[in-house]
GROMACS .gro file of C-alpha atoms in nm:
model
  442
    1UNK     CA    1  16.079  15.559  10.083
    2UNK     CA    2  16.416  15.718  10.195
    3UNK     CA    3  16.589  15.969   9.970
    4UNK     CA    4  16.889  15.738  10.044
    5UNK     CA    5  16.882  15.381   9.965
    6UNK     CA    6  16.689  15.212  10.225
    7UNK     CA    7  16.839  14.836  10.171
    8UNK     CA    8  17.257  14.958  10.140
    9UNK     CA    9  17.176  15.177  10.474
   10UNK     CA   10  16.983  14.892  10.676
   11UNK     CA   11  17.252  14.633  10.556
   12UNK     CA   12  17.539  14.859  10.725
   13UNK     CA   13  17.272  14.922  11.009
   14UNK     CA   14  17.213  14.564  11.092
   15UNK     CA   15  17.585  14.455  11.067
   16UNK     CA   16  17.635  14.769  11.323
   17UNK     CA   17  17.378  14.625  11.569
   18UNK     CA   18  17.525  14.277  11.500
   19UNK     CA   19  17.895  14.457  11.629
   20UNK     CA   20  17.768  14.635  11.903
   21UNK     CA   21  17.541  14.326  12.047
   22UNK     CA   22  17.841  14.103  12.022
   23UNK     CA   23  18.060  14.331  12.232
   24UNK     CA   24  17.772  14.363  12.484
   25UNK     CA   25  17.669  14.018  12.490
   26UNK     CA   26  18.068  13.934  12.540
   27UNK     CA   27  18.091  14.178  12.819
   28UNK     CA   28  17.799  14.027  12.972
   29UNK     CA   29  17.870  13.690  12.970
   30UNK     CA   30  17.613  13.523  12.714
   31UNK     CA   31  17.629  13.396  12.390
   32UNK     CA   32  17.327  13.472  12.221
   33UNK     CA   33  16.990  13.641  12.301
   34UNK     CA   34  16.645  13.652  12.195
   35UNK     CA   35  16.496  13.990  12.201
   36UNK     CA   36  16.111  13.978  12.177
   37UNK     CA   37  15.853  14.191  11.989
   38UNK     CA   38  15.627  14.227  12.278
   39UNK     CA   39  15.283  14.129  12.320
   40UNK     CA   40  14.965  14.262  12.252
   41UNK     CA   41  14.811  14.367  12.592
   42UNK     CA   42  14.431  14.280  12.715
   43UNK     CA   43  14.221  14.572  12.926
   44UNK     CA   44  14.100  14.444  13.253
   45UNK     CA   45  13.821  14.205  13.256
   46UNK     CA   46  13.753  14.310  12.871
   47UNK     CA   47  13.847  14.123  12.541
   48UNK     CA   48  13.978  14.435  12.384
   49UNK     CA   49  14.321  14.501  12.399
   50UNK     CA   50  14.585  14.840  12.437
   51UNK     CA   51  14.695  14.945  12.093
   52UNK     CA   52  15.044  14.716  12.016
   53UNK     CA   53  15.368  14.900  12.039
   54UNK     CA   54  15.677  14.678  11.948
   55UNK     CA   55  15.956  14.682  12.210
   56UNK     CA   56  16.223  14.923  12.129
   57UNK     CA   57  16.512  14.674  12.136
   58UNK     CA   58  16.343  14.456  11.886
   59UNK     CA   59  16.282  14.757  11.639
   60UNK     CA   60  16.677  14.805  11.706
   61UNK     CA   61  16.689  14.566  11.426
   62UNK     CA   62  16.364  14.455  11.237
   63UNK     CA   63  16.164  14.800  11.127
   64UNK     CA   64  15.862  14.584  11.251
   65UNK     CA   65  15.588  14.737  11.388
   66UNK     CA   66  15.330  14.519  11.379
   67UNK     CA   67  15.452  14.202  11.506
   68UNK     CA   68  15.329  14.091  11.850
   69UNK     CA   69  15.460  13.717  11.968
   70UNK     CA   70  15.778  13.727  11.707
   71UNK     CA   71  16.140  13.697  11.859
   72UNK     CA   72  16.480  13.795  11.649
   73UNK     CA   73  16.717  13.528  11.767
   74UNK     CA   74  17.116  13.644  11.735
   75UNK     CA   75  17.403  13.437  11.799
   76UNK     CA   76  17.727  13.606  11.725
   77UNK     CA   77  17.905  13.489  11.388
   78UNK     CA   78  17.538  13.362  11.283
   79UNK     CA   79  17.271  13.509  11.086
   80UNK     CA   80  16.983  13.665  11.269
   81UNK     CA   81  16.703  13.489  11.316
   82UNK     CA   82  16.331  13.669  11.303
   83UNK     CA   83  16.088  13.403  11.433
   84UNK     CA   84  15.789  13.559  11.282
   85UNK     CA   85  15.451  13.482  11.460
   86UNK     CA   86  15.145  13.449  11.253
   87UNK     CA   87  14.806  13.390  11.448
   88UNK     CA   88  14.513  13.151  11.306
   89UNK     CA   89  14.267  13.423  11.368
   90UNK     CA   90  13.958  13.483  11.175
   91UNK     CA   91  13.835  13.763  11.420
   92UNK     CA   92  14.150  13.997  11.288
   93UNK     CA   93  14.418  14.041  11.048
   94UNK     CA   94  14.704  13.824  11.115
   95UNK     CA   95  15.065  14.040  11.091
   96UNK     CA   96  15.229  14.053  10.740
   97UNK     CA   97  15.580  13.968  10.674
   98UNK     CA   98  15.674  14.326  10.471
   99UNK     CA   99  15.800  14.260  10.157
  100UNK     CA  100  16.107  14.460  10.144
  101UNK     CA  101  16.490  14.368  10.103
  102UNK     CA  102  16.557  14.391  10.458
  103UNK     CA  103  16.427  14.033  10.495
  104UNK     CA  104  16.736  13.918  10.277
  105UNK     CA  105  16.924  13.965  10.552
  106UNK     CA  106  16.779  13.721  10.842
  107UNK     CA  107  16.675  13.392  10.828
  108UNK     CA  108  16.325  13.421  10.892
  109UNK     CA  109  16.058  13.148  11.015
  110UNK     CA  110  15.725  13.150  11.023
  111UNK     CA  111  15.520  12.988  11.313
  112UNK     CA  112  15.158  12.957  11.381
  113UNK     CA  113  15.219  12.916  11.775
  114UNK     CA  114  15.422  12.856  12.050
  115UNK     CA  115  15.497  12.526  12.039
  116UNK     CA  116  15.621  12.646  11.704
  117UNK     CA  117  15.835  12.896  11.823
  118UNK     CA  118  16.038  12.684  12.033
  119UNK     CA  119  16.122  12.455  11.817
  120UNK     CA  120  16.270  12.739  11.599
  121UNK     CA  121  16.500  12.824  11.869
  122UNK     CA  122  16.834  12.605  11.974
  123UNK     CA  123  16.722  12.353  12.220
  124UNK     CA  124  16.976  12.462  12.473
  125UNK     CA  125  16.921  12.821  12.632
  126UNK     CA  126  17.092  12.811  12.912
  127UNK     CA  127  17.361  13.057  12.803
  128UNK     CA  128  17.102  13.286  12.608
  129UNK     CA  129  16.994  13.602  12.748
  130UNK     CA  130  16.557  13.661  12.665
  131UNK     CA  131  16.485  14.059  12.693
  132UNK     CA  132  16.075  14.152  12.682
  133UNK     CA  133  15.779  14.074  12.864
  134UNK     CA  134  15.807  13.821  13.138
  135UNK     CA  135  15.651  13.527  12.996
  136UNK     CA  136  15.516  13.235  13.204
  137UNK     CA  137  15.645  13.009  12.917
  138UNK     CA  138  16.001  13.116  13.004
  139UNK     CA  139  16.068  12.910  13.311
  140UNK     CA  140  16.016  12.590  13.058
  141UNK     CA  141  16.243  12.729  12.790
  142UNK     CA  142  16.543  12.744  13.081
  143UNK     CA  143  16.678  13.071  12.934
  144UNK     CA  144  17.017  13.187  13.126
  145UNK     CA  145  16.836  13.500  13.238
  146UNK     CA  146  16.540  13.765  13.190
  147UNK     CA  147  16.604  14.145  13.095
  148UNK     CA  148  16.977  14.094  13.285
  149UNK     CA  149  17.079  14.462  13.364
  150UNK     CA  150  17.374  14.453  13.247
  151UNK     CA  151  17.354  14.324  12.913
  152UNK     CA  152  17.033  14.591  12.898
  153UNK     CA  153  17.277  14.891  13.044
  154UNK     CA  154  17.557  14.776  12.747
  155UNK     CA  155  17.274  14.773  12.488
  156UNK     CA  156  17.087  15.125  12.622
  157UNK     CA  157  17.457  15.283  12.615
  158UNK     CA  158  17.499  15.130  12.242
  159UNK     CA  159  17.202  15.320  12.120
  160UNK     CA  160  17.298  15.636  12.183
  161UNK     CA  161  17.487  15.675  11.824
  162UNK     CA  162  17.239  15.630  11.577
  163UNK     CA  163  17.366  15.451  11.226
  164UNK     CA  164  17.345  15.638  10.899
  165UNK     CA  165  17.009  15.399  10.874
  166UNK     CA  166  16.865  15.554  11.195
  167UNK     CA  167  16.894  15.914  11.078
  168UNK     CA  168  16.750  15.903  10.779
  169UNK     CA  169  16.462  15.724  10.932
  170UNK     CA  170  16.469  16.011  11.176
  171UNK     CA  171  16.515  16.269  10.908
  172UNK     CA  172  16.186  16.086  10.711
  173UNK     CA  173  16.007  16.054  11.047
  174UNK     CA  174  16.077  16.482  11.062
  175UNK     CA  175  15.962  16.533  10.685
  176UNK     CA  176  15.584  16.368  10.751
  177UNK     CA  177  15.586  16.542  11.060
  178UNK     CA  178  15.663  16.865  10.915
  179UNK     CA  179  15.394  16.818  10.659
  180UNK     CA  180  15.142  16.779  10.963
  181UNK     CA  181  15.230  17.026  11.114
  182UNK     CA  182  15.181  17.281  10.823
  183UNK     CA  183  14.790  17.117  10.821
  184UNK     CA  184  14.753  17.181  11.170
  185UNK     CA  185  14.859  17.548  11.147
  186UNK     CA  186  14.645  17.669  10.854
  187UNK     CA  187  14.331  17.460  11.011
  188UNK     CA  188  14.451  17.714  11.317
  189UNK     CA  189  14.426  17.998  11.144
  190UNK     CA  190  14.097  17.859  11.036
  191UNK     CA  191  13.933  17.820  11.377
  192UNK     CA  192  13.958  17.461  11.423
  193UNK     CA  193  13.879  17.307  11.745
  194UNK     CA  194  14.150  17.166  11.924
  195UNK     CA  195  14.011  16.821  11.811
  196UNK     CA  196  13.981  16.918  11.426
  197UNK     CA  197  14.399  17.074  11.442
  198UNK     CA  198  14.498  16.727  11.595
  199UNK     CA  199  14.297  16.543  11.272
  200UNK     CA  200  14.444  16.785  10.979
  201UNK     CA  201  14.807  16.681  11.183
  202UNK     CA  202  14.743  16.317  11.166
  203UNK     CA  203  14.561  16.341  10.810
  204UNK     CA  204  14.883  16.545  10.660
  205UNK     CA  205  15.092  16.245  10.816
  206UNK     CA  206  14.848  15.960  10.684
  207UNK     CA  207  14.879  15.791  11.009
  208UNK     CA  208  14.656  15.714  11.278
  209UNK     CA  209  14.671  15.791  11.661
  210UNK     CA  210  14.770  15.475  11.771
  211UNK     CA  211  15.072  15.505  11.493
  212UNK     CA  212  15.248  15.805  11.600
  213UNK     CA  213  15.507  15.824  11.850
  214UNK     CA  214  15.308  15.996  12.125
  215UNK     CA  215  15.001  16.132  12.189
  216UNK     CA  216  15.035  16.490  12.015
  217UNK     CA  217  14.984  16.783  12.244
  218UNK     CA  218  14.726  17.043  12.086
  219UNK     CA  219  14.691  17.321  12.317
  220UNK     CA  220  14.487  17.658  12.223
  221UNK     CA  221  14.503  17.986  12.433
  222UNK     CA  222  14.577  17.924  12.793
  223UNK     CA  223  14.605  17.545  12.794
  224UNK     CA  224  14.950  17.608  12.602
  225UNK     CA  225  15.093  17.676  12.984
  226UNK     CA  226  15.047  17.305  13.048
  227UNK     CA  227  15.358  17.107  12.975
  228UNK     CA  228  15.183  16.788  12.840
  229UNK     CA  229  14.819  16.910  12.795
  230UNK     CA  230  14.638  16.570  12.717
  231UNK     CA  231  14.290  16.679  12.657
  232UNK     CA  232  14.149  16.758  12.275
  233UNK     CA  233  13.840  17.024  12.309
  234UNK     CA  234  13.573  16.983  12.053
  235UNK     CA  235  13.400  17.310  12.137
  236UNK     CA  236  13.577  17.675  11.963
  237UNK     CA  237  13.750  17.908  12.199
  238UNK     CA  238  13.561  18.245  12.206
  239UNK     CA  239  13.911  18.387  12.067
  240UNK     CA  240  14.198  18.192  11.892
  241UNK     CA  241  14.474  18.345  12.000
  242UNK     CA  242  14.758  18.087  12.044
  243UNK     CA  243  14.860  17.750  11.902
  244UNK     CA  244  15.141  17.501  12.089
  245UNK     CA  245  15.151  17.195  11.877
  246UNK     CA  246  15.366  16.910  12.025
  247UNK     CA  247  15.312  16.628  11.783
  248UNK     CA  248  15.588  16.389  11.571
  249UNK     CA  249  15.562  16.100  11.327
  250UNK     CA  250  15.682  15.795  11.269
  251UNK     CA  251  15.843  15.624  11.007
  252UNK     CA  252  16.016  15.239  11.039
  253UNK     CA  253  15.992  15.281  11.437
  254UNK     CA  254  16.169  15.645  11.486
  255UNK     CA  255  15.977  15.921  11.573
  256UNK     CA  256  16.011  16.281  11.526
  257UNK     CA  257  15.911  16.500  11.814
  258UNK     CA  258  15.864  16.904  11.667
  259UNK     CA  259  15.664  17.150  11.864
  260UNK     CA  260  15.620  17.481  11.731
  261UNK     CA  261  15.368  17.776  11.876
  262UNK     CA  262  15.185  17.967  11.631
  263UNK     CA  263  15.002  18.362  11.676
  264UNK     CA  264  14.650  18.468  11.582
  265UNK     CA  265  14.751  18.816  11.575
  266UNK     CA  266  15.057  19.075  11.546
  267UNK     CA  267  15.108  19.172  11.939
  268UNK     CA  268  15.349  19.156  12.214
  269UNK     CA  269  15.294  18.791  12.203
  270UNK     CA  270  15.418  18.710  11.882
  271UNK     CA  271  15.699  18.921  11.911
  272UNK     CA  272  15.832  18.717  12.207
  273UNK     CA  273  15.757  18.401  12.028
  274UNK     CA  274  15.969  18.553  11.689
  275UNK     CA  275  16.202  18.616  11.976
  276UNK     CA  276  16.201  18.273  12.103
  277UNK     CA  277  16.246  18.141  11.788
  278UNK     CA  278  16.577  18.313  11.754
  279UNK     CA  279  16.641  18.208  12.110
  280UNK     CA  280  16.599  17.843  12.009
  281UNK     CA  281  16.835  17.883  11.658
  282UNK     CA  282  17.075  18.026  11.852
  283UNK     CA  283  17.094  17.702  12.082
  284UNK     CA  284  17.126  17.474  11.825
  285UNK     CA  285  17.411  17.660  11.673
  286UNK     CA  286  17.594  17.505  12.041
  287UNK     CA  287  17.516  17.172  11.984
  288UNK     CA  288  17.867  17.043  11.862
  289UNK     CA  289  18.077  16.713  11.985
  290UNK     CA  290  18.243  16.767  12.316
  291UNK     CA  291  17.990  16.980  12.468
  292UNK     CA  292  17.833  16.884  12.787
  293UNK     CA  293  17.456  16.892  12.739
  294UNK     CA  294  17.421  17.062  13.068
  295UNK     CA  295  17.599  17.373  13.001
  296UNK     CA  296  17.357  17.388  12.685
  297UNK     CA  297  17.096  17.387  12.915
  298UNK     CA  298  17.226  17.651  13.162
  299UNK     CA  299  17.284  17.858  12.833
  300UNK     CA  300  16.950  17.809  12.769
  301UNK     CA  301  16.792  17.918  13.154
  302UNK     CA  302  17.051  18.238  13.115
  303UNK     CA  303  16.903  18.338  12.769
  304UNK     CA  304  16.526  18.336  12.807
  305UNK     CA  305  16.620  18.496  13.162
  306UNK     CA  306  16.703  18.763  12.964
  307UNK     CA  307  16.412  18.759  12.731
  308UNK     CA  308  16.210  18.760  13.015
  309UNK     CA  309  16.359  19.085  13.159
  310UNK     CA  310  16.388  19.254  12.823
  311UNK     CA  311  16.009  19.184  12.820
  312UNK     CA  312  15.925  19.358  13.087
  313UNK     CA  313  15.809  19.017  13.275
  314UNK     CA  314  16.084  19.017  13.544
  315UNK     CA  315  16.171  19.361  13.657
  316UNK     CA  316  16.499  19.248  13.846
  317UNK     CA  317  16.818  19.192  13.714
  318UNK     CA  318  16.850  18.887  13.484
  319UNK     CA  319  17.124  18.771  13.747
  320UNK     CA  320  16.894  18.849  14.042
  321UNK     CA  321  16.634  18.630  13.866
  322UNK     CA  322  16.886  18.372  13.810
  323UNK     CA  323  17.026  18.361  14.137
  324UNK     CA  324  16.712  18.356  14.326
  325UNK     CA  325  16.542  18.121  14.057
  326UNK     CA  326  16.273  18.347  13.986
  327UNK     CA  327  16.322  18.292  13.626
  328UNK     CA  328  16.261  17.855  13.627
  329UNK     CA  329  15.872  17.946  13.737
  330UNK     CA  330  15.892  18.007  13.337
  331UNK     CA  331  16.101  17.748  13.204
  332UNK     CA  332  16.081  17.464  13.414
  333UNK     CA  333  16.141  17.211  13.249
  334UNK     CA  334  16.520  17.052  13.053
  335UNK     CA  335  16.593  17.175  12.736
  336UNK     CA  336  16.545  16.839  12.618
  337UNK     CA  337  16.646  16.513  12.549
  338UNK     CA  338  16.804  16.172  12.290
  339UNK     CA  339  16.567  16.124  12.009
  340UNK     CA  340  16.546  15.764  11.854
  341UNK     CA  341  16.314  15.447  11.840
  342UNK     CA  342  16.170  15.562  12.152
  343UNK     CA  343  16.068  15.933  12.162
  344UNK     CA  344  16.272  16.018  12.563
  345UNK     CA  345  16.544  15.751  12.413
  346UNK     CA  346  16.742  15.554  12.670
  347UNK     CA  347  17.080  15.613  12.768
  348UNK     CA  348  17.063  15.980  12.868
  349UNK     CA  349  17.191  16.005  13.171
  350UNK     CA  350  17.475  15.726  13.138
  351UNK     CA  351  17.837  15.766  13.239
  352UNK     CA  352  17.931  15.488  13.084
  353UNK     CA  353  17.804  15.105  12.924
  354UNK     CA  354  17.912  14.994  13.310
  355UNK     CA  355  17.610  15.159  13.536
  356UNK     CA  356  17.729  15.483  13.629
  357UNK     CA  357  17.524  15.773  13.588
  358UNK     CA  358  17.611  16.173  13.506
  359UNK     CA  359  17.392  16.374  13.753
  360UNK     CA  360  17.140  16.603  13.697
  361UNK     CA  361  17.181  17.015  13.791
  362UNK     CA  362  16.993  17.049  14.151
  363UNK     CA  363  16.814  17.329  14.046
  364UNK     CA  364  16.661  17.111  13.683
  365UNK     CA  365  16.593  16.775  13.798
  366UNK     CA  366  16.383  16.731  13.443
  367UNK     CA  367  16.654  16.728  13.243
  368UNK     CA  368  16.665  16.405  13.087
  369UNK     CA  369  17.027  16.425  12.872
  370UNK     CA  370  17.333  16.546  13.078
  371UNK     CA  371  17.644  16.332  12.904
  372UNK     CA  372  17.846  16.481  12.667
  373UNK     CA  373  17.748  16.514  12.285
  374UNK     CA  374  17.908  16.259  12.060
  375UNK     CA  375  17.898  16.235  11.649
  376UNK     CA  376  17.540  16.048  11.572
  377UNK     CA  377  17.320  16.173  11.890
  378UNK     CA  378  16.996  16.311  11.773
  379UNK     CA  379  16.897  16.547  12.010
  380UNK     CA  380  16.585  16.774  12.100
  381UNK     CA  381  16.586  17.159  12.125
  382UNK     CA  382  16.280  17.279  12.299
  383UNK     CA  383  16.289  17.555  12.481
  384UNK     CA  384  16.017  17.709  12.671
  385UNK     CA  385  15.844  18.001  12.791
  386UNK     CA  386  15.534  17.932  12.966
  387UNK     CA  387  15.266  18.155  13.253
  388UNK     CA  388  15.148  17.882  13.437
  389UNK     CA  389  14.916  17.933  13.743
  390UNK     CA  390  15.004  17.621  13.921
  391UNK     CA  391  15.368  17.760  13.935
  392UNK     CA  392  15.254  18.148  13.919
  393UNK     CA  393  14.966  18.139  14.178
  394UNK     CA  394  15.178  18.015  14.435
  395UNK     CA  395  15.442  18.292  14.362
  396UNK     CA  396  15.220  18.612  14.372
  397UNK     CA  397  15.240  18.571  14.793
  398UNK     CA  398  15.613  18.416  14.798
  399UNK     CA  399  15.971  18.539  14.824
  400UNK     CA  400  15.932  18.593  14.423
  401UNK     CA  401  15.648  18.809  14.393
  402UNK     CA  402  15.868  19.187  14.420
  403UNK     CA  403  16.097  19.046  14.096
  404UNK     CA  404  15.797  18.962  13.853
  405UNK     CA  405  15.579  19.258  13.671
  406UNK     CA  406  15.198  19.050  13.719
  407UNK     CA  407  15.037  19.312  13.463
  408UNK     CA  408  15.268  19.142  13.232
  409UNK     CA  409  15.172  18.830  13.326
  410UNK     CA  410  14.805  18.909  13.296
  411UNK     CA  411  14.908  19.043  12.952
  412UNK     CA  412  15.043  18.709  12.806
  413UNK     CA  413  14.870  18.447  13.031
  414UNK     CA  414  14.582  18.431  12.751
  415UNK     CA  415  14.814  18.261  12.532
  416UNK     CA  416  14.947  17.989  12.802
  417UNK     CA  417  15.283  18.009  12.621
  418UNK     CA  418  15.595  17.926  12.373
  419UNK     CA  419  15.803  17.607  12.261
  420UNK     CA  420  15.978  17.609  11.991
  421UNK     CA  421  16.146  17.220  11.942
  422UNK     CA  422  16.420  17.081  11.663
  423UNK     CA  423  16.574  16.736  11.592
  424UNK     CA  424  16.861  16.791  11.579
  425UNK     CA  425  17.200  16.494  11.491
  426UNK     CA  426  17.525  16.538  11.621
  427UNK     CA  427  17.791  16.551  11.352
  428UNK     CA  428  18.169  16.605  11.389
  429UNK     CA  429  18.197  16.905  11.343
  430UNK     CA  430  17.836  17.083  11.501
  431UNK     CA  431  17.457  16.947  11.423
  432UNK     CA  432  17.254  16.912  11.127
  433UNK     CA  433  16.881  17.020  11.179
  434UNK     CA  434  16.646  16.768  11.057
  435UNK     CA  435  16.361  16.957  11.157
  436UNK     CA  436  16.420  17.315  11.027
  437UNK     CA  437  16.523  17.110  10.692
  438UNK     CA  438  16.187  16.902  10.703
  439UNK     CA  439  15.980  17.233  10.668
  440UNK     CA  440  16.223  17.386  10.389
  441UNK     CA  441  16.091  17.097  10.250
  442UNK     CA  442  15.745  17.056  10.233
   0.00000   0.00000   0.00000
């Protein structure tokens, strides 16, 4: 499982989450809440349903994923409680209990329904706090209150410094990922369809679609210049010239989320992406406590500025093309983002536990992190490079068009364009990369 003892870490994990949710629920004015598993959702007017995803604050503490209808129950200076829901089905598997040592440390209950799970629950609510879907069952149960903000802001805030636990779930969650992603690069260099890459990832991880984190982003040739290319092209490319694979794993409910852009051939191309690559290392070597994320990202815009110009792509001055903005038509999006149970993880733009919020740079309203780094954040590092003719079109007739070399553009537009991404944690003293240690590994 872990290289680390799974059952010491989740022990220290759990009594961790116990702290912080007693502090929160303190500060909020409840004594205990129920945090639900979610529910497995039905397509309109169809007896199918969505494939399940367990709510992130429930994963916070069980590493269930298959679980839908189960509660964890916590009253401070009590022993969690995982009400684990079982269906009489004989159309499906029902969910399994996993049996691993983390049970040890909950009471756990099975029920068979509703009327069930109620009665494993204190009769009195009225001072517990329920956070998940909104239930019609709820107004009978007389719970003190439904997804209350501010217990949910004190909670998001919380998560932000992942336990010992949480990182090496992260670190294993970067390890399967990295093995993917060496599958998807040699079937690549293979000719594989877009389709066929996106099946050696998910083989190499031994999970399915509807198991990893997100839907992995497998973009060949000039479909690498969209951000979050969705579609997954059966048919071969006349040419493989480029590769942009955006794809993580899971493991226990953390995802890993790597991208790295591959090269068909020994060009100008590749030598910007070698380029970027540097670009990128030399970004994470910034990542330290105390540093506002924001200036990391401004480092960022200034540096591939002037990548672009040594290039030859921009043929004004790298603080022309910063001033103006000339350069964000090729980087336009943050440089990235917290990394946990939930693949954009909550909290990043938080001033505090209390509501207030750190605001985003006018000129990068994508960036989705912008509070200070503190020991255990797990960050991304994904910078970007991209020739993108929803952003470039426009440009060719507008105030940009003198500062940007378009033979260039035509030159590298083929291969749509570069990210390079890391997971990286936040230690005291600078960052550990999970990512570049994932494929050192495999």
């Amino acid at each position: 499982m872990l290289k680390n003892d799974p059952i010491s870490l989740y022990t220290a994990h759990l009594a961790e989450v116990a702290r912080r949710t007693t502090e929160a629920l303190s500060l909020s004015g409840y004594e205990a809440v129920i945090l639900q598993s979610g529910e497995a959702l039905g397509l309109f007017q169809d007896d199918q349903h969505y494939p399940y995803k367990a709510h992130p604050p429930f994963k916070w503490w069980v590493p269930l994923l298959d679980a839908p209808g189960s509660l964890l129950y916590f009253r401070p200076g009590q022993r969690p409680k995982l009400i684990f829901y079982v269906a009489t089905d004989f159309w499906y598997q029902p969910a399994q209990l996993p049996k691993t040592g983390w049970t040890e440390h909950l009471d756990v209950v099975v029920v068979h329904s509703a009327e069930q799970t109620r009665t494993a629950l204190p009769h009195d609510l009225s001072k517990t706090a329920w956070i998940g879907d909104l239930l019609g069952k709820l107004g009978a149960w007389d719970v003190a209150a439904i997804n209350p903000s501010e217990l949910i802001r004190r909670l998001d805030f919380a998560r932000g410094r992942k336990t010992p636990y949480e990182i090496a779930c992260l670190a294993e969650a970067n390890r399967i990922g990295a093995r993917g992603h060496r599958a998807a690069e040699q079937c690549f260099r293979a000719g594989g369809t877009e389709y066929e890459i996106h099946q050696a990832f998910a083989g190499a991880c031994g999970q399915r679609e509807q198991e990893l984190p997100y839907n992995a982003i497998v973009a060949l040739n000039e479909a690498a210049s969209v951000l979050h290319y969705q579609v997954l092209r059966r048919d071969k490319p006349a040419k493989h010239r480029s590769l942009l694979l955006d794809a993580g794993a899971n493991f226990a409910g953390y995802g890993s989320d790597i991208t790295r852009t591959s090269v068909a051939d020994h060009g100008e191309f590749a030598t910007l992406v070698s380029k970027m690559d540097e670009l990128q290392r030399g970004l994470c070597a910034l990542t330290k406590p105390g540093i506002d994320w924001r200036d990391i990202h401004a480092a960022a815009v200034e540096r591939i500025t002037a990548l672009l110009c040594e290039a030859g792509v921009l043929r004004c001055s790298a603080s022309e093309a910063l001033e103006s903005g000339a350069s964000r038509l090729f980087f336009p999006h943050g440089i990235g983002h917290l990394l946990g149970l939930q693949v954009h993880d909550v909290g990043g733009t938080m001033a505090d536990a209390e509501g207030g919020t750190i605001p985003k740079p006018p000129r990068d309203p994508a960036l989705r992190l912008t509070r200070k780094l503190e020991p255990g954040f797990v960050v991304t590092m994904e910078p970007g490079l991209y020739f993108i003719e929803a952003l470039l079109g426009p440009a060719q007739s507008g105030p940009h068009a003198a500062r940007i070399d378009w033979s260039r553009v035509a030159e590298f537009k083929p291969y749509g364009g570069i990210r390079i991404e890391d997971n990286l944690v936040v230690t005291e003293s600078g960052c550990d990369n999970l990512t570049r240690a994932a494929f050192a590994s495999v």
